[in-house]
Coordinates of C-alpha atoms and ligand atoms in Angstrom, one line a residue:
M1 CA 0.0 0.0 0.0
N2 CA 1.1 3.5 -0.8
Y3 CA 1.0 6.0 2.1
Q4 CA 2.8 8.8 0.3
R5 CA 0.1 11.5 0.6
S6 CA -0.6 10.6 4.2
S7 CA 3.1 10.9 5.0
Q8 CA 3.3 14.4 3.4
L9 CA 0.2 15.5 5.2
F10 CA 1.6 14.3 8.5
V11 CA 4.8 16.4 8.0
E12 CA 2.6 19.5 7.2
A13 CA 0.3 18.9 10.1
A14 CA 3.3 18.5 12.5
K15 CA 4.4 22.0 11.7
V16 CA 1.2 23.6 13.0
I17 CA -0.4 21.0 15.3
P18 CA 1.5 19.5 18.2
G19 CA 2.5 16.0 17.1
G20 CA 0.4 16.5 14.0
V21 CA -2.7 15.4 15.7
N22 CA -5.6 16.7 17.8
S23 CA -5.7 13.6 20.0
P24 CA -2.5 11.7 20.9
V25 CA -3.4 8.1 20.1
R26 CA -4.0 9.0 16.5
A27 CA -0.3 9.7 16.0
F28 CA 0.7 5.9 15.9
K29 CA 3.3 6.6 18.6
A30 CA 2.6 3.2 20.2
V31 CA 3.0 1.2 16.9
G32 CA 5.4 3.4 14.9
G33 CA 4.9 4.7 11.4
T34 CA 2.8 7.4 9.9
P35 CA -0.9 7.8 10.6
I36 CA -3.2 7.5 7.6
F37 CA -5.1 10.6 6.8
V38 CA -8.7 9.8 6.1
K39 CA -10.5 11.6 3.3
E40 CA -13.9 10.0 3.6
A41 CA -15.8 7.1 5.0
K42 CA -18.9 5.1 4.2
G43 CA -20.5 2.2 6.0
A44 CA -17.8 -0.1 7.3
Y45 CA -15.0 1.5 5.2
L46 CA -12.4 4.3 5.5
F47 CA -10.8 5.8 2.4
D48 CA -7.5 7.5 2.9
E49 CA -5.9 10.4 1.0
D50 CA -3.8 7.9 -1.0
G51 CA -6.9 6.2 -2.2
N52 CA -6.5 3.1 0.0
R53 CA -9.6 1.4 1.4
Y54 CA -9.7 -0.1 4.9
I55 CA -12.3 -2.1 6.8
D56 CA -12.7 0.0 9.9
Y57 CA -12.6 -1.6 13.4
I58 CA -12.2 1.7 15.3
N59 CA -15.3 3.5 14.0
S60 CA -14.2 6.9 15.3
W61 CA -13.4 5.1 18.6
G62 CA -16.9 3.9 19.1
P63 CA -19.6 6.4 17.8
M64 CA -20.2 4.9 14.4
L65 CA -22.2 1.9 15.7
L66 CA -24.4 1.9 12.5
G67 CA -21.6 2.7 10.1
H68 CA -20.0 5.8 8.6
A69 CA -22.0 8.5 6.9
F70 CA -25.2 6.8 8.2
E71 CA -27.9 8.4 6.1
P72 CA -30.5 9.3 8.7
V73 CA -27.9 11.1 10.7
V74 CA -26.3 12.9 7.7
N75 CA -29.7 14.1 6.4
A76 CA -30.8 15.3 9.8
V77 CA -27.6 17.3 10.2
I78 CA -27.9 18.9 6.7
E79 CA -31.5 19.9 7.3
K80 CA -30.8 21.3 10.7
A81 CA -27.7 23.3 9.5
K82 CA -29.9 25.1 7.0
K83 CA -31.9 26.5 10.0
G84 CA -29.0 27.8 12.0
T85 CA -26.2 26.1 13.7
S86 CA -26.3 27.4 17.3
F87 CA -28.7 29.6 19.2
G88 CA -27.7 29.5 22.9
T89 CA -31.3 29.1 23.8
P90 CA -33.4 26.0 24.7
T91 CA -34.7 24.1 21.7
A92 CA -37.6 21.6 21.5
L93 CA -35.1 19.0 20.1
E94 CA -33.1 18.9 23.3
T95 CA -36.2 17.8 25.2
E96 CA -37.0 15.1 22.5
I97 CA -33.6 13.5 22.7
A98 CA -33.5 13.8 26.5
A99 CA -36.9 12.0 26.7
L100 CA -35.8 9.3 24.3
A101 CA -32.5 8.7 26.1
V102 CA -34.2 8.6 29.5
S103 CA -36.7 6.1 28.2
M104 CA -33.9 3.8 26.9
V105 CA -31.6 3.9 29.9
P106 CA -32.7 2.2 33.2
N107 CA -32.8 4.0 36.4
V108 CA -32.5 7.6 35.2
D109 CA -35.0 10.5 35.3
K110 CA -33.0 13.3 33.9
I111 CA -30.0 13.8 31.6
R112 CA -27.8 16.8 30.8
F113 CA -26.0 17.1 27.5
V114 CA -22.4 18.3 27.2
N115 CA -19.9 18.2 24.3
S116 CA -17.6 15.3 25.1
G117 CA -17.1 12.2 27.3
T118 CA -14.5 14.1 29.2
E119 CA -16.9 16.8 30.1
A120 CA -19.6 14.2 31.1
C121 CA -17.2 12.4 33.5
M122 CA -15.7 15.5 34.9
S123 CA -19.2 17.0 35.6
A124 CA -20.5 13.7 37.0
V125 CA -17.7 13.7 39.6
R126 CA -18.3 17.3 40.6
L127 CA -22.0 16.5 41.0
A128 CA -21.2 13.4 43.1
R129 CA -18.9 15.5 45.3
G130 CA -21.4 18.3 45.7
Y131 CA -24.2 15.8 46.4
T132 CA -22.4 13.8 49.0
K133 CA -20.4 16.7 50.4
R134 CA -17.2 14.5 50.2
D135 CA -14.0 15.1 48.2
K136 CA -12.4 11.7 47.3
I137 CA -13.2 9.4 44.4
I138 CA -12.1 5.9 43.5
K139 CA -11.1 5.2 40.0
F140 CA -9.5 2.0 38.6
S141 CA -6.0 1.7 37.1
G142 CA -6.3 1.4 33.4
C143 CA -9.8 2.9 33.1
Y144 CA -9.9 6.2 31.1
H145 CA -12.5 8.8 31.8
G146 CA -11.2 11.6 29.7
H147 CA -8.4 14.0 30.2
S148 CA -9.8 16.0 33.2
D149 CA -7.2 16.5 36.0
S150 CA -8.9 14.2 38.5
F151 CA -8.6 11.2 36.2
L152 CA -4.9 11.7 35.1
I153 CA -3.7 10.0 38.2
A154 CA -1.5 7.0 38.8
A155 CA -1.3 4.7 41.8
G156 CA 0.8 6.2 44.6
S157 CA 3.7 4.3 45.9
G158 CA 3.9 1.8 48.8
L159 CA 1.2 1.9 51.3
S160 CA -0.2 5.3 50.4
T161 CA -3.8 5.0 49.3
F162 CA -3.9 8.3 47.3
G163 CA -2.8 8.8 43.8
V164 CA -0.1 10.9 42.1
P165 CA -0.3 12.9 38.9
N166 CA 0.6 11.0 35.8
S167 CA 0.8 14.2 33.6
P168 CA 2.7 17.3 34.4
G169 CA 0.2 20.1 35.0
V170 CA -2.0 18.0 37.3
T171 CA -1.4 19.2 40.8
S172 CA -0.6 16.9 43.7
G173 CA -3.5 18.7 45.5
T174 CA -5.9 17.3 42.9
A175 CA -4.2 13.9 42.9
K176 CA -4.7 13.3 46.6
D177 CA -8.4 13.2 46.1
T178 CA -8.3 10.3 43.6
L179 CA -7.8 6.9 45.0
L180 CA -6.6 4.2 42.6
A181 CA -8.0 0.6 42.8
K182 CA -7.4 -2.5 40.8
Y183 CA -10.0 -3.4 38.3
N184 CA -12.0 -6.6 39.2
D185 CA -10.5 -6.6 42.8
I186 CA -13.3 -5.9 45.2
A187 CA -11.1 -6.5 48.3
N188 CA -8.9 -3.7 47.2
V189 CA -12.0 -1.4 46.9
K190 CA -13.1 -2.3 50.4
E191 CA -9.6 -1.5 51.7
L192 CA -9.8 1.9 50.2
F193 CA -13.2 2.5 51.8
A194 CA -11.9 1.3 55.2
A195 CA -8.9 3.6 55.0
N196 CA -11.0 6.6 54.0
R197 CA -14.1 6.4 56.0
N198 CA -16.9 8.9 55.1
E199 CA -14.6 10.6 52.7
I200 CA -15.4 8.9 49.4
A201 CA -17.9 10.6 47.2
A202 CA -18.1 8.1 44.4
I203 CA -16.6 5.2 42.5
I204 CA -16.2 5.9 38.8
I205 CA -15.8 2.8 36.6
E206 CA -16.0 1.7 33.0
P207 CA -18.5 -1.2 33.6
V208 CA -16.7 -3.0 30.7
A209 CA -13.3 -1.5 30.5
G210 CA -12.3 -0.5 27.0
N211 CA -9.2 1.5 27.5
M212 CA -6.8 -1.4 28.4
G213 CA -8.2 -3.5 25.6
C214 CA -11.6 -4.9 26.3
I215 CA -11.8 -6.2 29.9
P216 CA -15.1 -7.6 31.2
P217 CA -16.1 -7.2 34.8
K218 CA -15.7 -10.5 36.7
D219 CA -19.0 -12.1 37.7
G220 CA -20.5 -10.2 40.6
F221 CA -17.9 -7.4 40.6
L222 CA -20.3 -4.6 39.6
K223 CA -22.9 -5.8 42.0
A224 CA -20.4 -5.8 44.8
L225 CA -19.4 -2.3 43.9
R226 CA -23.0 -1.3 44.1
E227 CA -23.3 -2.8 47.6
V228 CA -20.1 -1.2 48.8
C229 CA -21.3 2.2 47.6
T230 CA -24.7 1.9 49.2
E231 CA -23.2 0.7 52.5
N232 CA -20.8 3.7 52.6
G233 CA -23.1 6.4 51.3
A234 CA -21.0 6.9 48.1
L235 CA -22.4 7.2 44.6
L236 CA -21.7 4.6 41.8
I237 CA -20.8 6.3 38.5
F238 CA -20.9 4.2 35.4
D239 CA -18.8 5.7 32.7
E240 CA -20.7 4.3 29.7
V241 CA -19.0 6.6 27.2
M242 CA -18.0 3.4 25.3
T243 CA -20.7 0.9 26.5
G244 CA -23.7 3.2 26.4
F245 CA -26.2 2.4 23.6
R246 CA -23.6 -0.1 22.4
L247 CA -23.9 -3.2 24.6
A248 CA -27.6 -2.8 24.9
K249 CA -30.2 -0.1 24.6
G250 CA -29.8 0.5 28.3
G251 CA -26.0 -0.1 28.2
A252 CA -24.1 -2.0 30.9
Q253 CA -26.7 -1.3 33.5
E254 CA -29.2 -3.3 31.5
L255 CA -26.7 -6.0 30.4
F256 CA -25.4 -6.7 34.0
G257 CA -28.6 -5.8 35.9
V258 CA -26.7 -3.3 38.1
K259 CA -28.0 0.2 39.0
A260 CA -25.6 3.1 38.9
D261 CA -26.3 6.5 40.5
I262 CA -24.9 8.6 37.7
I263 CA -24.3 7.4 34.1
C264 CA -21.9 9.1 31.7
F265 CA -22.3 9.0 28.0
G266 CA -20.4 10.0 24.9
K267 CA -19.5 8.5 21.5
V268 CA -22.7 6.7 20.2
I269 CA -25.0 9.2 21.8
G270 CA -23.8 11.9 19.4
G271 CA -23.9 9.8 16.2
G272 CA -20.4 11.1 15.4
L273 CA -20.9 14.7 16.4
P274 CA -19.3 16.1 19.6
V275 CA -21.8 15.0 22.3
G276 CA -21.5 13.8 25.9
A277 CA -24.1 13.5 28.6
F278 CA -24.6 12.5 32.2
A279 CA -27.8 11.2 33.7
G280 CA -29.3 10.0 37.0
R281 CA -32.2 10.0 39.3
K282 CA -34.1 13.3 39.8
E283 CA -32.9 14.0 43.3
I284 CA -29.3 13.8 42.1
M285 CA -29.6 15.6 38.8
D286 CA -31.7 18.4 40.4
Y287 CA -28.6 19.2 42.5
L288 CA -27.2 20.8 39.3
A289 CA -27.5 24.5 38.5
P290 CA -29.8 26.3 37.9
L291 CA -32.0 24.2 40.3
G292 CA -29.2 23.2 42.6
P293 CA -25.9 24.4 43.9
V294 CA -23.4 22.4 41.7
Y295 CA -22.3 24.5 38.7
Q296 CA -22.0 23.1 35.2
A297 CA -22.6 24.9 31.9
G298 CA -21.6 25.0 28.2
T299 CA -22.0 27.5 25.3
L300 CA -22.5 24.8 22.8
S301 CA -24.1 22.2 25.0
G302 CA -27.3 20.8 23.4
N303 CA -26.1 22.3 20.0
P304 CA -28.8 21.7 17.4
L305 CA -26.6 19.9 14.9
A306 CA -25.2 17.6 17.6
M307 CA -28.7 16.9 19.0
A308 CA -30.1 16.2 15.5
A309 CA -27.3 13.6 14.9
G310 CA -27.7 12.1 18.3
Y311 CA -31.5 11.9 18.1
E312 CA -31.4 10.1 14.7
M313 CA -28.8 7.7 16.1
L314 CA -30.8 6.9 19.2
K315 CA -34.1 6.6 17.3
S316 CA -32.4 4.1 14.9
I317 CA -31.1 2.1 17.7
N318 CA -34.4 2.1 19.6
N319 CA -36.4 1.1 16.6
D320 CA -34.3 -1.8 15.6
S321 CA -35.2 -4.8 17.8
E322 CA -32.6 -7.0 16.1
L323 CA -29.6 -4.7 16.3
F324 CA -27.9 -6.0 19.4
N325 CA -28.5 -9.6 18.3
R326 CA -26.8 -8.9 14.9
L327 CA -23.9 -7.1 16.6
E328 CA -23.4 -10.0 19.0
E329 CA -23.5 -12.5 16.2
K330 CA -21.1 -10.6 14.0
T331 CA -18.6 -10.1 16.7
A332 CA -18.9 -13.7 17.9
Y333 CA -18.2 -14.8 14.3
L334 CA -15.1 -12.5 14.2
E335 CA -13.9 -13.8 17.5
K336 CA -14.3 -17.5 16.4
G337 CA -12.5 -16.8 13.1
L338 CA -9.6 -15.0 14.8
H339 CA -9.2 -17.9 17.2
A340 CA -9.2 -20.3 14.3
E341 CA -6.5 -18.4 12.5
L342 CA -4.3 -17.4 15.4
S343 CA -4.3 -20.8 17.1
K344 CA -2.8 -22.4 13.9
H345 CA 0.4 -20.7 14.8
S346 CA 2.5 -20.8 18.0
I347 CA 1.3 -17.3 19.0
A348 CA 0.6 -16.6 22.7
Y349 CA -2.7 -14.7 22.7
T350 CA -6.0 -14.0 24.5
I351 CA -9.2 -12.6 23.0
N352 CA -11.5 -10.7 25.3
R353 CA -15.0 -9.8 24.2
V354 CA -18.3 -8.3 25.5
G355 CA -20.9 -7.8 22.8
S356 CA -19.5 -5.6 20.0
M357 CA -16.3 -4.8 22.0
I358 CA -13.4 -7.1 21.3
S359 CA -9.6 -7.1 21.8
V360 CA -6.7 -9.3 21.0
H361 CA -4.0 -9.4 23.7
F362 CA -0.6 -11.1 22.9
D363 CA -0.4 -12.9 26.2
P364 CA -1.6 -16.4 26.8
N365 CA -3.0 -15.7 30.3
P366 CA -6.3 -14.2 31.3
V367 CA -6.4 -10.4 31.0
Y368 CA -8.6 -8.9 33.7
D369 CA -6.9 -5.7 34.9
F370 CA -4.3 -3.1 34.0
Q371 CA -1.4 -5.3 35.1
T372 CA -2.4 -8.3 33.1
A373 CA -3.2 -6.1 30.1
A374 CA 0.3 -4.6 30.4
N375 CA 1.8 -8.1 30.2
G376 CA 0.9 -8.3 26.5
D377 CA 3.8 -8.4 24.0
N378 CA 3.8 -5.0 22.3
E379 CA 6.3 -6.0 19.6
T380 CA 3.9 -8.7 18.4
F381 CA 1.0 -6.3 18.6
K382 CA 2.9 -3.7 16.4
K383 CA 3.5 -6.4 13.7
F384 CA -0.1 -7.5 13.9
F385 CA -1.3 -3.9 13.6
H386 CA 0.9 -3.0 10.6
G387 CA 0.3 -6.4 8.9
L388 CA -3.5 -5.8 9.1
L389 CA -3.1 -2.2 7.9
K390 CA -1.3 -3.4 4.8
E391 CA -4.1 -5.9 4.2
G392 CA -6.6 -3.0 4.4
V393 CA -7.9 -3.7 7.9
Y394 CA -7.7 -0.8 10.3
I395 CA -7.6 -1.6 14.0
A396 CA -6.7 0.8 16.8
P397 CA -3.0 1.8 16.8
S398 CA -2.4 0.7 20.4
A399 CA -2.5 -2.6 22.2
Y400 CA -4.6 -0.9 24.9
E401 CA -7.6 -0.2 22.8
T402 CA -10.8 -2.1 22.0
W403 CA -12.0 -2.8 18.5
F404 CA -15.5 -1.4 18.0
I405 CA -17.7 -3.5 15.7
T406 CA -20.2 -1.7 13.5
D407 CA -23.4 -3.1 12.2
A408 CA -22.3 -1.9 8.7
L409 CA -19.8 -4.8 8.6
S410 CA -20.9 -7.6 6.2
Y411 CA -20.0 -11.3 6.7
E412 CA -17.8 -10.8 3.6
D413 CA -15.9 -8.1 5.5
L414 CA -15.5 -10.3 8.5
D415 CA -14.3 -13.2 6.4
F416 CA -11.8 -10.9 4.7
T417 CA -10.6 -9.7 8.1
I418 CA -10.2 -13.2 9.4
A419 CA -8.3 -14.4 6.4
A420 CA -6.1 -11.3 6.6
A421 CA -5.4 -12.0 10.3
G422 CA -4.4 -15.5 9.2
R423 CA -1.9 -14.2 6.7
V424 CA -0.5 -11.7 9.2
A425 CA -0.3 -14.5 11.9
E426 CA 2.3 -16.3 9.7
I427 CA 4.7 -13.4 10.1
L428 CA 4.2 -12.7 13.8
Ligands
LIG1 N1 -14.7 7.7 29.1 C1 -14.4 6.7 28.4 C2 -14.7 5.3 28.8 C3 -13.7 6.8 27.1 O1 -13.4 5.8 26.4 C4 -13.4 8.2 26.7 C5 -12.7 8.4 25.5 O2 -12.3 7.5 24.8 C6 -13.8 9.2 27.5 C7 -14.5 9.0 28.7 C8 -13.6 10.6 27.1 O3 -14.4 11.0 26.1 P1 -14.0 12.1 25.1 O4 -12.8 11.6 24.3 O5 -15.2 12.3 24.2 O6 -13.7 13.3 25.9

């Protein structure tokens, strides 16, 4: 494959954009090489500036559940744009999408829209702190909740229970209020509660982790978190930015039958436009300004183009009773095919999957938390990534990312991908 134009564009971009990208993982730093510059996309395919076509397994990092340039969304955005792109006033459409979202998601009465997943998680934590009148939160190593200061925290050393900044610019004052726990380790969570009695406002968790590859919660783990929160007067925040409207209409809450107190959304809820949201029961959500004391705002929040895209997306998901079965079947088919090809060779690997989230880890042992995800062989992953790219199959350029399956994929696309993985496996 020829990447000449992408390479030139990357050089030009790097002159005026830090690292040539507006979000770091796009830069291929983890796998080496030059990122492809995409010109357009349709259905399951990306087309780059050199004219190469790729079957897309990232799907804009999750939003394009129904495929690229999905017509109902595109048409709704075009029609809305003709009538003005932002008013800074309430619109009827905001109530329509809010009512639809609330009807699809269990256990929520109200929802507030923002512009990104980061904003949703950041605001959810502020709301939890204001509501409980406590400062500390628990997050899990390897979970990502956006780039807000409270989340850019690594585990502290030794016996300390508080975290330390993992990016310059995050203050140690902020870090001390974020406690780090191990994913899937309920004993560790209980220890943190015991060491910080009546100080923990909330646990925030990706109910299926997607930012260390795909990591399912162990049986009973989410339920146990629910119990610990209830016992200790803390709120349970599900960051469903990846899982919301993807694993089920009602997301992970529905799939696992566990009630969270605040649920964060992003990605699918915006149909590919910049949208995030957070939702919860009335008594919690009414703690937000202008009704309550917790401040949160946004000039472009509830933007008409973004709401039009999100509304069409949610309607399409809500009206399609077979969607989640199809996604499950397609992803299970892919998983089976990848197993068949990879197991022909002496490759140490593990595949994790929940619904339409799947990841290949180059380690033979179970991958259930950040440490076990970090055990994967990154050199093998790099070869796998670049091999697939040359075959015209685009997976995320990092071993710590999940593949997001779109309903636009045909079984022919899946067969092509499986065969390509087989050819690449020979050279791993
Ligand atoms: N939460 C999760 C689980 C995510 O995966 C992401 C982004 O990938 C975010 C939050 C942040 O969302 P955004 O990139 O829209 O700010």
